[in-house]
Coordinates of N, CA and C in Angstrom, one line a residue:
M3 N 22.3 -18.6 16.6 CA 21.9 -18.0 15.3 C 22.6 -18.7 14.2
T4 N 22.0 -18.8 13.0 CA 22.7 -19.4 11.8 C 23.5 -18.3 11.2
N5 N 24.3 -18.6 10.2 CA 25.2 -17.6 9.6 C 24.4 -16.5 8.9
S6 N 23.1 -16.9 8.5 CA 22.3 -15.9 7.7 C 21.5 -15.0 8.7
D7 N 21.4 -15.4 9.9 CA 20.5 -14.6 10.9 C 21.2 -13.3 11.3
M8 N 20.4 -12.3 11.6 CA 20.8 -11.1 12.1 C 20.0 -10.7 13.3
L9 N 20.5 -9.6 14.0 CA 19.7 -9.1 15.1 C 19.1 -7.8 14.7
R10 N 17.8 -7.6 14.9 CA 17.1 -6.4 14.7 C 17.1 -5.7 16.1
V11 N 17.6 -4.5 16.2 CA 17.8 -3.9 17.5 C 17.1 -2.6 17.6
E12 N 16.4 -2.3 18.7 CA 15.8 -1.0 18.9 C 16.4 -0.4 20.2
F13 N 16.9 0.8 20.1 CA 17.5 1.5 21.3 C 17.1 3.0 21.3
Q14 N 17.3 3.6 22.4 CA 17.0 5.0 22.6 C 18.3 5.7 23.1
I15 N 18.5 7.0 22.5 CA 19.5 7.8 23.0 C 19.0 9.2 23.2
G16 N 19.7 10.1 23.8 CA 19.3 11.5 24.0 C 19.2 12.2 22.7
L17 N 18.3 13.2 22.7 CA 18.2 14.1 21.5 C 19.5 14.8 21.1
S18 N 19.7 15.0 19.8 CA 20.9 15.7 19.4 C 20.6 16.3 18.0
G19 N 21.4 17.2 17.6 CA 21.3 17.7 16.2 C 19.9 18.3 15.9
I20 N 19.5 18.2 14.6 CA 18.3 18.8 14.1 C 17.1 18.3 14.9
P21 N 16.9 17.0 15.2 CA 15.7 16.6 16.0 C 15.6 17.3 17.3
S22 N 16.8 17.5 17.9 CA 16.8 18.2 19.2 C 16.4 19.7 19.0
Q23 N 16.9 20.3 18.0 CA 16.6 21.7 17.8 C 15.1 21.9 17.5
L24 N 14.5 21.1 16.7 CA 13.1 21.2 16.4 C 12.2 20.9 17.5
L25 N 12.5 19.8 18.2 CA 11.6 19.4 19.3 C 11.7 20.3 20.5
E26 N 12.9 20.9 20.7 CA 13.1 21.7 21.9 C 12.7 23.2 21.7
T27 N 12.7 23.6 20.4 CA 12.5 25.0 20.1 C 11.2 25.2 19.2
G28 N 10.9 24.2 18.4 CA 9.8 24.3 17.5 C 8.5 24.2 18.2
E29 N 7.6 25.1 18.0 CA 6.3 25.1 18.6 C 5.4 23.9 18.1
N30 N 4.9 23.1 19.0 CA 4.0 22.0 18.7 C 4.6 20.9 17.8
I31 N 5.9 20.9 17.6 CA 6.5 19.8 16.9 C 6.4 18.5 17.7
E32 N 5.8 17.5 17.2 CA 5.6 16.2 17.9 C 6.6 15.1 17.6
S33 N 7.1 15.0 16.4 CA 8.1 14.0 16.1 C 8.8 14.4 14.8
I34 N 10.0 14.0 14.6 CA 10.8 14.1 13.4 C 11.4 12.8 13.1
E35 N 11.2 12.3 11.9 CA 11.7 11.1 11.4 C 12.7 11.3 10.2
V36 N 13.8 10.7 10.3 CA 14.8 10.8 9.2 C 14.5 9.8 8.2
D37 N 14.1 10.2 7.0 CA 13.7 9.3 5.9 C 14.9 8.9 5.1
N38 N 15.8 9.8 4.9 CA 17.0 9.5 4.0 C 18.0 10.6 4.2
A39 N 19.2 10.3 3.8 CA 20.3 11.3 3.9 C 21.4 11.0 2.9
F40 N 21.9 12.1 2.3 CA 23.0 12.0 1.3 C 24.1 13.0 1.6
P41 N 25.3 12.6 1.5 CA 26.4 13.5 1.8 C 26.5 14.5 0.7
V42 N 26.9 15.7 1.1 CA 27.2 16.8 0.1 C 28.6 17.4 0.5
P43 N 29.2 18.1 -0.4 CA 30.5 18.6 -0.2 C 30.7 19.4 1.1
D44 N 31.9 19.5 1.6 CA 32.2 20.3 2.8 C 31.5 19.8 4.1
S45 N 31.5 18.5 4.2 CA 31.0 17.8 5.5 C 29.5 18.1 5.7
G46 N 28.8 18.3 4.6 CA 27.4 18.6 4.8 C 26.5 17.3 4.5
E47 N 25.3 17.4 4.8 CA 24.4 16.2 4.7 C 23.0 16.8 4.2
L48 N 22.5 16.2 3.1 CA 21.2 16.5 2.6 C 20.2 15.5 3.3
L49 N 19.4 16.1 4.2 CA 18.5 15.2 5.0 C 17.1 15.4 4.5
F50 N 16.4 14.2 4.4 CA 15.0 14.2 4.1 C 14.2 13.8 5.3
L51 N 13.3 14.6 5.8 CA 12.7 14.4 7.1 C 11.2 14.4 7.0
T52 N 10.5 13.6 7.9 CA 9.1 13.7 8.0 C 8.8 14.4 9.4
V53 N 8.2 15.6 9.4 CA 7.9 16.3 10.6 C 6.4 16.3 10.9
C54 N 6.1 15.8 12.1 CA 4.7 15.8 12.5 C 4.5 16.9 13.6
S55 N 3.4 17.7 13.4 CA 3.2 18.9 14.3 C 1.8 18.9 14.7
G56 N 1.5 19.6 15.8 CA 0.2 19.8 16.3 C -0.5 21.0 15.6
S57 N 0.2 21.7 14.8 CA -0.4 22.9 14.1 C 0.4 23.1 12.8
S58 N 0.0 24.1 12.0 CA 0.7 24.3 10.8 C 2.1 24.8 11.0
V59 N 3.0 24.3 10.0 CA 4.4 24.7 10.1 C 4.8 25.3 8.8
S60 N 5.4 26.5 8.8 CA 5.9 27.1 7.6 C 7.4 27.0 7.4
E61 N 7.8 27.2 6.2 CA 9.2 27.2 5.9 C 10.0 28.3 6.7
E62 N 9.3 29.4 6.9 CA 9.9 30.5 7.6 C 10.1 30.1 9.1
Q63 N 9.2 29.4 9.7 CA 9.3 28.9 11.0 C 10.4 27.9 11.2
L64 N 10.5 27.0 10.2 CA 11.6 26.0 10.3 C 12.9 26.6 10.1
S65 N 13.0 27.6 9.3 CA 14.3 28.3 9.1 C 14.7 29.0 10.4
A66 N 13.7 29.6 11.1 CA 14.0 30.3 12.4 C 14.5 29.3 13.4
D67 N 13.9 28.1 13.4 CA 14.2 27.0 14.4 C 15.6 26.4 14.1
L68 N 16.0 26.4 12.8 CA 17.2 25.8 12.3 C 18.1 26.9 11.7
P69 N 18.6 27.8 12.4 CA 19.3 28.9 11.8 C 20.6 28.5 11.1
D70 N 21.2 27.4 11.4 CA 22.5 27.0 10.8 C 22.3 26.0 9.7
A71 N 21.0 25.7 9.3 CA 20.7 24.8 8.2 C 20.1 25.5 7.1
D72 N 20.1 24.9 5.9 CA 19.5 25.5 4.7 C 18.3 24.7 4.3
I73 N 17.1 25.2 4.4 CA 15.9 24.6 4.1 C 15.7 24.5 2.6
V74 N 15.6 23.3 2.0 CA 15.5 23.2 0.5 C 14.0 23.3 0.1
Y75 N 13.2 22.5 0.8 CA 11.7 22.6 0.5 C 11.0 22.1 1.7
V76 N 9.7 22.5 1.8 CA 8.7 22.0 2.8 C 7.5 21.6 2.0
S77 N 7.0 20.4 2.2 CA 5.8 20.0 1.5 C 4.8 19.3 2.5
R78 N 3.6 19.8 2.6 CA 2.6 19.1 3.5 C 2.1 17.9 2.8
T79 N 2.0 16.8 3.6 CA 1.6 15.5 3.1 C 0.2 15.0 3.6
G80 N -0.2 15.4 4.8 CA -1.4 15.0 5.4 C -2.6 15.9 5.0
A81 N -3.7 15.3 4.8 CA -4.9 16.2 4.4 C -5.5 16.8 5.6
S82 N -5.6 16.1 6.7 CA -6.3 16.7 7.9 C -5.3 16.9 9.1
H83 N -4.2 16.3 9.0 CA -3.2 16.4 10.1 C -2.0 17.1 9.5
H84 N -1.2 17.7 10.4 CA 0.0 18.5 10.0 C 1.2 17.6 9.9
T85 N 1.4 17.0 8.8 CA 2.6 16.2 8.5 C 3.3 16.8 7.3
Y86 N 4.6 16.9 7.4 CA 5.3 17.6 6.3 C 6.6 16.8 6.0
H87 N 6.9 16.8 4.7 CA 8.2 16.3 4.2 C 9.1 17.5 4.1
V88 N 10.2 17.4 4.7 CA 11.2 18.6 4.7 C 12.5 18.1 4.2
S89 N 13.1 18.9 3.4 CA 14.5 18.6 2.9 C 15.4 19.7 3.4
V90 N 16.5 19.4 4.0 CA 17.4 20.4 4.6 C 18.8 20.0 4.4
V91 N 19.7 21.0 4.1 CA 21.1 20.7 4.1 C 21.7 21.2 5.4
A92 N 22.3 20.3 6.1 CA 22.8 20.5 7.5 C 24.2 20.0 7.6
D93 N 24.9 20.3 8.7 CA 26.2 19.7 9.0 C 26.1 18.3 9.3
R94 N 27.0 17.5 8.9 CA 27.0 16.0 9.2 C 26.8 15.7 10.7
S95 N 27.3 16.6 11.5 CA 27.3 16.4 13.0 C 25.8 16.5 13.5
D96 N 24.9 17.0 12.7 CA 23.5 17.2 13.1 C 22.7 15.9 13.1
I97 N 23.3 14.8 12.5 CA 22.7 13.5 12.6 C 23.7 12.4 12.7
T98 N 24.5 12.6 13.8 CA 25.7 11.7 14.0 C 25.3 10.2 14.2
V99 N 24.2 9.9 14.7 CA 23.8 8.5 15.0 C 23.8 7.8 13.6
L100 N 23.3 8.4 12.6 CA 23.2 7.7 11.3 C 24.6 7.4 10.8
S101 N 25.5 8.4 10.9 CA 26.9 8.2 10.5 C 27.6 7.1 11.3
L102 N 27.3 7.0 12.6 CA 27.9 6.0 13.4 C 27.4 4.6 13.0
L103 N 26.1 4.5 12.7 CA 25.6 3.2 12.3 C 26.3 2.7 11.0
T104 N 26.3 3.6 10.0 CA 26.9 3.2 8.7 C 28.4 2.9 8.8
E105 N 29.1 3.8 9.5 CA 30.5 3.6 9.7 C 30.9 2.2 10.3
N106 N 30.0 1.7 11.2 CA 30.2 0.5 11.9 C 29.4 -0.7 11.3
R107 N 29.0 -0.5 10.0 CA 28.4 -1.5 9.2 C 27.1 -2.1 9.7
A108 N 26.3 -1.2 10.5 CA 25.0 -1.6 10.9 C 24.0 -1.0 9.9
V109 N 22.9 -1.7 9.7 CA 21.9 -1.3 8.7 C 20.8 -0.4 9.4
P110 N 20.8 0.9 9.1 CA 19.8 1.7 9.8 C 18.4 1.5 9.2
H111 N 17.4 1.4 10.0 CA 16.0 1.2 9.5 C 15.1 2.4 9.8
R112 N 15.3 2.9 11.1 CA 14.4 4.0 11.5 C 15.1 4.9 12.5
I113 N 15.0 6.2 12.4 CA 15.5 7.1 13.3 C 14.4 8.2 13.5
V114 N 13.8 8.2 14.7 CA 12.7 9.1 15.0 C 13.0 9.9 16.3
G115 N 12.8 11.2 16.3 CA 13.0 12.0 17.5 C 11.6 12.3 18.0
R116 N 11.4 11.9 19.3 CA 10.1 12.3 20.0 C 10.3 12.1 21.5
N117 N 9.5 12.8 22.3 CA 9.5 12.6 23.7 C 10.9 12.6 24.4
A118 N 11.7 13.6 24.0 CA 13.0 13.9 24.6 C 14.1 12.8 24.3
H119 N 13.9 12.0 23.2 CA 14.9 11.1 22.9 C 14.8 10.7 21.4
L120 N 15.9 10.0 20.9 CA 15.9 9.5 19.6 C 15.6 8.0 19.7
E121 N 14.6 7.5 18.9 CA 14.3 6.1 18.8 C 15.0 5.6 17.5
V122 N 15.8 4.5 17.7 CA 16.6 4.0 16.6 C 16.4 2.5 16.4
V123 N 16.1 2.1 15.2 CA 16.0 0.7 14.8 C 17.1 0.4 13.8
T124 N 17.8 -0.7 14.1 CA 18.9 -1.0 13.2 C 19.1 -2.5 13.2
S125 N 19.8 -3.1 12.2 CA 20.2 -4.5 12.2 C 21.7 -4.6 12.2
V126 N 22.1 -5.6 13.0 CA 23.6 -5.9 13.2 C 23.8 -7.4 12.9
R127 N 25.0 -7.8 12.7 CA 25.3 -9.2 12.4 C 25.0 -10.2 13.6
D128 N 25.5 -9.8 14.7 CA 25.4 -10.7 15.9 C 25.6 -9.9 17.2
W129 N 25.7 -10.6 18.3 CA 25.9 -9.9 19.6 C 27.2 -9.1 19.7
Q130 N 28.2 -9.7 19.1 CA 29.5 -9.0 19.1 C 29.5 -7.7 18.3
H131 N 28.8 -7.8 17.2 CA 28.6 -6.6 16.4 C 27.8 -5.5 17.1
L132 N 26.7 -6.0 17.8 CA 25.9 -5.1 18.6 C 26.8 -4.4 19.6
K133 N 27.6 -5.1 20.3 CA 28.5 -4.5 21.3 C 29.4 -3.4 20.7
Q134 N 29.9 -3.7 19.5 CA 30.7 -2.7 18.8 C 29.9 -1.4 18.5
V135 N 28.7 -1.6 17.9 CA 27.9 -0.5 17.5 C 27.5 0.3 18.7
A136 N 27.0 -0.4 19.8 CA 26.6 0.3 21.0 C 27.8 1.1 21.6
G137 N 29.0 0.6 21.6 CA 30.1 1.3 22.1 C 30.4 2.5 21.4
A138 N 30.3 2.5 20.0 CA 30.5 3.7 19.2 C 29.5 4.7 19.4
V139 N 28.2 4.3 19.6 CA 27.1 5.3 19.8 C 27.3 5.9 21.2
E140 N 27.6 5.1 22.2 CA 27.7 5.6 23.6 C 28.9 6.6 23.7
E141 N 30.0 6.3 22.9 CA 31.1 7.2 23.0 C 30.8 8.6 22.6
V142 N 29.8 8.8 21.7 CA 29.5 10.1 21.2 C 28.2 10.6 21.9
H143 N 27.3 9.8 22.2 CA 26.0 10.2 22.7 C 25.8 9.9 24.2
G144 N 26.7 9.3 24.8 CA 26.5 9.0 26.2 C 25.8 7.7 26.4
S145 N 24.9 7.6 27.3 CA 24.2 6.4 27.6 C 23.2 6.0 26.5
L146 N 23.1 4.7 26.4 CA 22.2 4.1 25.4 C 21.2 3.1 26.1
K147 N 19.9 3.3 25.8 CA 18.9 2.4 26.4 C 18.5 1.3 25.4
L148 N 18.8 0.1 25.6 CA 18.4 -1.0 24.7 C 17.0 -1.3 25.0
V149 N 16.1 -1.1 24.0 CA 14.7 -1.4 24.1 C 14.3 -2.8 23.8
G150 N 15.0 -3.4 22.8 CA 14.7 -4.8 22.5 C 15.5 -5.3 21.3
T151 N 15.6 -6.6 21.2 CA 16.3 -7.3 20.1 C 15.5 -8.4 19.6
T152 N 15.5 -8.6 18.3 CA 14.8 -9.7 17.6 C 15.7 -10.4 16.6
Q153 N 15.7 -11.7 16.7 CA 16.5 -12.5 15.7 C 15.7 -12.5 14.4
T154 N 16.3 -12.3 13.3 CA 15.7 -12.3 12.0 C 16.6 -12.8 10.9
D155 N 16.0 -13.4 9.9 CA 16.8 -13.9 8.8 C 16.7 -12.9 7.6
R156 N 16.0 -11.8 7.8 CA 15.8 -10.8 6.8 C 16.1 -9.4 7.4
P157 N 17.1 -8.7 6.9 CA 17.4 -7.4 7.5 C 16.3 -6.4 7.2
G158 N 15.5 -6.6 6.2 CA 14.4 -5.6 5.9 C 14.9 -4.4 5.2
F159 N 14.0 -3.4 5.0 CA 14.3 -2.2 4.2 C 15.3 -1.3 5.0
P160 N 16.4 -0.9 4.4 CA 17.2 0.1 5.1 C 16.6 1.5 5.0
L161 N 17.1 2.4 5.7 CA 16.6 3.8 5.7 C 16.5 4.3 4.3
G162 N 15.4 4.9 4.0 CA 15.3 5.6 2.7 C 14.8 4.8 1.5
T163 N 14.6 3.5 1.7 CA 14.2 2.7 0.5 C 12.7 2.4 0.5
D164 N 12.0 2.5 1.7 CA 10.6 2.3 1.8 C 9.9 3.6 1.5
K165 N 9.4 3.8 0.3 CA 8.9 5.1 -0.1 C 7.4 5.1 -0.3
V166 N 6.7 4.0 0.2 CA 5.3 3.9 0.0 C 4.5 5.1 0.4
R167 N 4.8 5.6 1.6 CA 4.0 6.7 2.1 C 4.1 8.0 1.3
Q168 N 5.4 8.3 0.8 CA 5.6 9.5 0.0 C 4.9 9.3 -1.4
S169 N 5.1 8.1 -1.9 CA 4.5 7.8 -3.3 C 3.0 7.9 -3.3
V170 N 2.4 7.3 -2.2 CA 0.9 7.3 -2.2 C 0.4 8.7 -2.0
S171 N 1.0 9.5 -1.1 CA 0.5 10.8 -0.8 C 0.6 11.7 -2.0
G172 N 1.6 11.4 -2.9 CA 1.8 12.2 -4.1 C 0.8 11.8 -5.2
K173 N 0.2 10.6 -5.1 CA -0.7 10.1 -6.2 C -2.2 10.4 -5.8
L174 N -2.5 10.8 -4.6 CA -3.8 11.0 -4.2 C -4.1 12.5 -4.1
S175 N -5.4 12.9 -4.4 CA -5.8 14.2 -4.2 C -6.0 14.6 -2.8
E176 N -6.1 15.9 -2.4 CA -6.4 16.3 -1.1 C -7.7 15.7 -0.6
Q177 N -8.7 15.6 -1.4 CA -10.0 15.0 -1.1 C -9.9 13.6 -0.8
Q178 N -9.1 12.8 -1.6 CA -8.9 11.4 -1.4 C -8.1 11.1 -0.1
L179 N -7.1 11.9 0.1 CA -6.3 11.8 1.3 C -7.1 12.0 2.6
S180 N -8.0 13.0 2.5 CA -8.9 13.3 3.6 C -9.8 12.2 4.0
V181 N -10.4 11.6 2.9 CA -11.3 10.4 3.1 C -10.5 9.3 3.7
L182 N -9.4 8.9 3.2 CA -8.6 7.8 3.6 C -8.1 8.0 5.0
E183 N -7.6 9.2 5.3 CA -7.0 9.5 6.6 C -8.1 9.5 7.7
T184 N -9.2 10.0 7.4 CA -10.3 10.0 8.4 C -10.8 8.6 8.7
A185 N -11.0 7.8 7.6 CA -11.4 6.4 7.8 C -10.4 5.7 8.6
Y186 N -9.1 5.9 8.4 CA -8.1 5.2 9.1 C -8.1 5.6 10.6
Q187 N -8.1 6.9 10.8 CA -8.1 7.4 12.2 C -9.3 7.0 13.0
M188 N -10.4 6.8 12.4 CA -11.6 6.4 13.1 C -11.7 4.9 13.3
G189 N -10.8 4.1 12.7 CA -10.8 2.7 12.8 C -11.7 1.9 11.8
F190 N -11.9 2.5 10.7 CA -12.8 1.9 9.7 C -12.1 0.6 9.1
F191 N -10.8 0.6 9.1 CA -10.1 -0.6 8.5 C -9.7 -1.6 9.6
Q192 N -10.0 -1.3 10.9 CA -9.6 -2.3 11.9 C -10.5 -3.5 11.8
V193 N -10.0 -4.6 12.4 CA -10.7 -5.9 12.5 C -10.8 -6.3 14.0
P194 N -11.9 -6.2 14.7 CA -13.2 -5.8 14.1 C -13.3 -4.3 13.9
Q195 N -14.2 -3.9 13.0 CA -14.3 -2.5 12.6 C -14.7 -1.6 13.8
E196 N -14.1 -0.5 14.0 CA -14.4 0.4 15.1 C -15.3 1.6 14.7
A197 N -15.5 1.8 13.4 CA -16.4 2.8 12.9 C -17.1 2.4 11.7
T198 N -18.4 2.7 11.5 CA -19.2 2.3 10.3 C -19.0 3.3 9.2
A199 N -19.4 2.9 8.0 CA -19.4 3.8 6.9 C -20.2 5.1 7.2
E200 N -21.4 4.9 7.8 CA -22.3 6.0 8.2 C -21.5 7.0 9.1
E201 N -20.8 6.5 10.0 CA -20.1 7.4 11.0 C -19.0 8.1 10.2
I202 N -18.3 7.5 9.3 CA -17.2 8.1 8.6 C -17.8 9.2 7.7
A203 N -18.9 8.9 7.0 CA -19.6 9.8 6.1 C -20.1 11.0 6.9
G204 N -20.6 10.8 8.1 CA -21.1 11.9 9.0 C -20.0 12.8 9.4
E205 N -18.8 12.2 9.7 CA -17.7 13.0 10.1 C -17.2 13.9 9.0
L206 N -17.3 13.4 7.8 CA -16.8 14.2 6.6 C -17.9 15.1 6.0
G207 N -19.2 14.9 6.5 CA -20.3 15.7 6.0 C -20.7 15.3 4.6
I208 N -20.6 14.0 4.2 CA -21.0 13.5 2.9 C -21.9 12.4 3.0
S209 N -22.5 11.9 1.9 CA -23.4 10.8 2.0 C -22.6 9.5 2.0
R210 N -23.2 8.4 2.4 CA -22.5 7.1 2.4 C -22.1 6.7 0.9
S211 N -23.0 7.0 0.0 CA -22.7 6.6 -1.4 C -21.5 7.4 -1.9
T212 N -21.4 8.7 -1.5 CA -20.2 9.5 -1.9 C -18.9 8.9 -1.3
L213 N -19.1 8.6 0.0 CA -17.9 8.0 0.7 C -17.4 6.7 0.0
S214 N -18.4 5.8 -0.4 CA -18.0 4.6 -1.0 C -17.3 4.8 -2.4
E215 N -17.8 5.8 -3.1 CA -17.2 6.1 -4.4 C -15.8 6.6 -4.2
R216 N -15.6 7.5 -3.2 CA -14.3 8.1 -3.0 C -13.3 7.0 -2.5
L217 N -13.8 6.1 -1.7 CA -12.9 5.1 -1.2 C -12.5 4.1 -2.3
R218 N -13.4 3.8 -3.2 CA -13.1 3.0 -4.4 C -12.1 3.6 -5.3
R219 N -12.2 5.0 -5.4 CA -11.2 5.7 -6.2 C -9.8 5.6 -5.6
V220 N -9.8 5.8 -4.2 CA -8.5 5.6 -3.5 C -8.0 4.2 -3.7
Q221 N -8.8 3.2 -3.6 CA -8.3 1.8 -3.7 C -7.8 1.6 -5.1
H222 N -8.5 2.2 -6.1 CA -8.0 2.0 -7.5 C -6.6 2.7 -7.7
N223 N -6.5 3.9 -7.2 CA -5.2 4.6 -7.4 C -4.1 3.9 -6.7
F224 N -4.4 3.4 -5.5 CA -3.4 2.7 -4.7 C -3.0 1.4 -5.4
C225 N -3.9 0.6 -5.9 CA -3.6 -0.6 -6.7 C -2.8 -0.3 -8.0
T226 N -3.2 0.8 -8.6 CA -2.5 1.2 -9.8 C -1.0 1.5 -9.5
L227 N -0.8 2.2 -8.3 CA 0.6 2.5 -7.9 C 1.4 1.2 -7.6
L228 N 0.7 0.2 -7.1 CA 1.4 -1.1 -6.7 C 1.6 -2.0 -7.9
F229 N 0.5 -2.1 -8.7 CA 0.5 -3.2 -9.7 C 0.4 -2.6 -11.2
G230 N 0.2 -1.3 -11.3 CA 0.1 -0.8 -12.7 C 1.5 -0.8 -13.4
A231 N 1.4 -0.6 -14.7 CA 2.7 -0.6 -15.5 C 3.4 0.7 -15.2
Y232 N 4.8 0.6 -15.2 CA 5.6 1.8 -15.0 C 5.6 2.6 -16.2
R233 N 5.5 3.9 -16.0 CA 5.5 4.9 -17.1 C 6.7 5.8 -17.0

């Protein structure tokens, strides 16, 4: 590797903290992704999470599943699927893997709890740095399963800076989100295309012309978000 190259690393560890509590006790919770985290006084952490569920999730349900945490807000983001942005104040020990990565100068990119484990993506300087980070994680979490490594000259977005999903969902109406999400799930944007406009319109119970109009509005709003002037 050159001096500017880094290693992008993906590994898995056992569930712990808030992801463990929600996946093991929360009904129909499918995954929990850590979007961002900020320290608060008295060893606390303000966590921003994306929670995907097989059914509706209420703030009361989350509070019952996380009795030692303080739920700040719960906001639904998906139009037809049960995806939520959740902000919670918890003890720093509830997301120790993030602290371990930053304390050991690794760049965290993704932390997702699903299927009885945490999936972690991070960037490290080199193989020696990876050994140091892995040792620190294993000391706290036990065994670590290395899924893969990739050499890269760009570390990429750290945790919490890629806000496209949150920004887009906040700029689109429920109707627009429903059209976009249905088209995506049915493969309308795949190459080759897996579903026609007629099939998408039929699924939504609207005409093809109405579908085209709504998709154009979605495209316009999305392009405005990316290329429009800041206000």
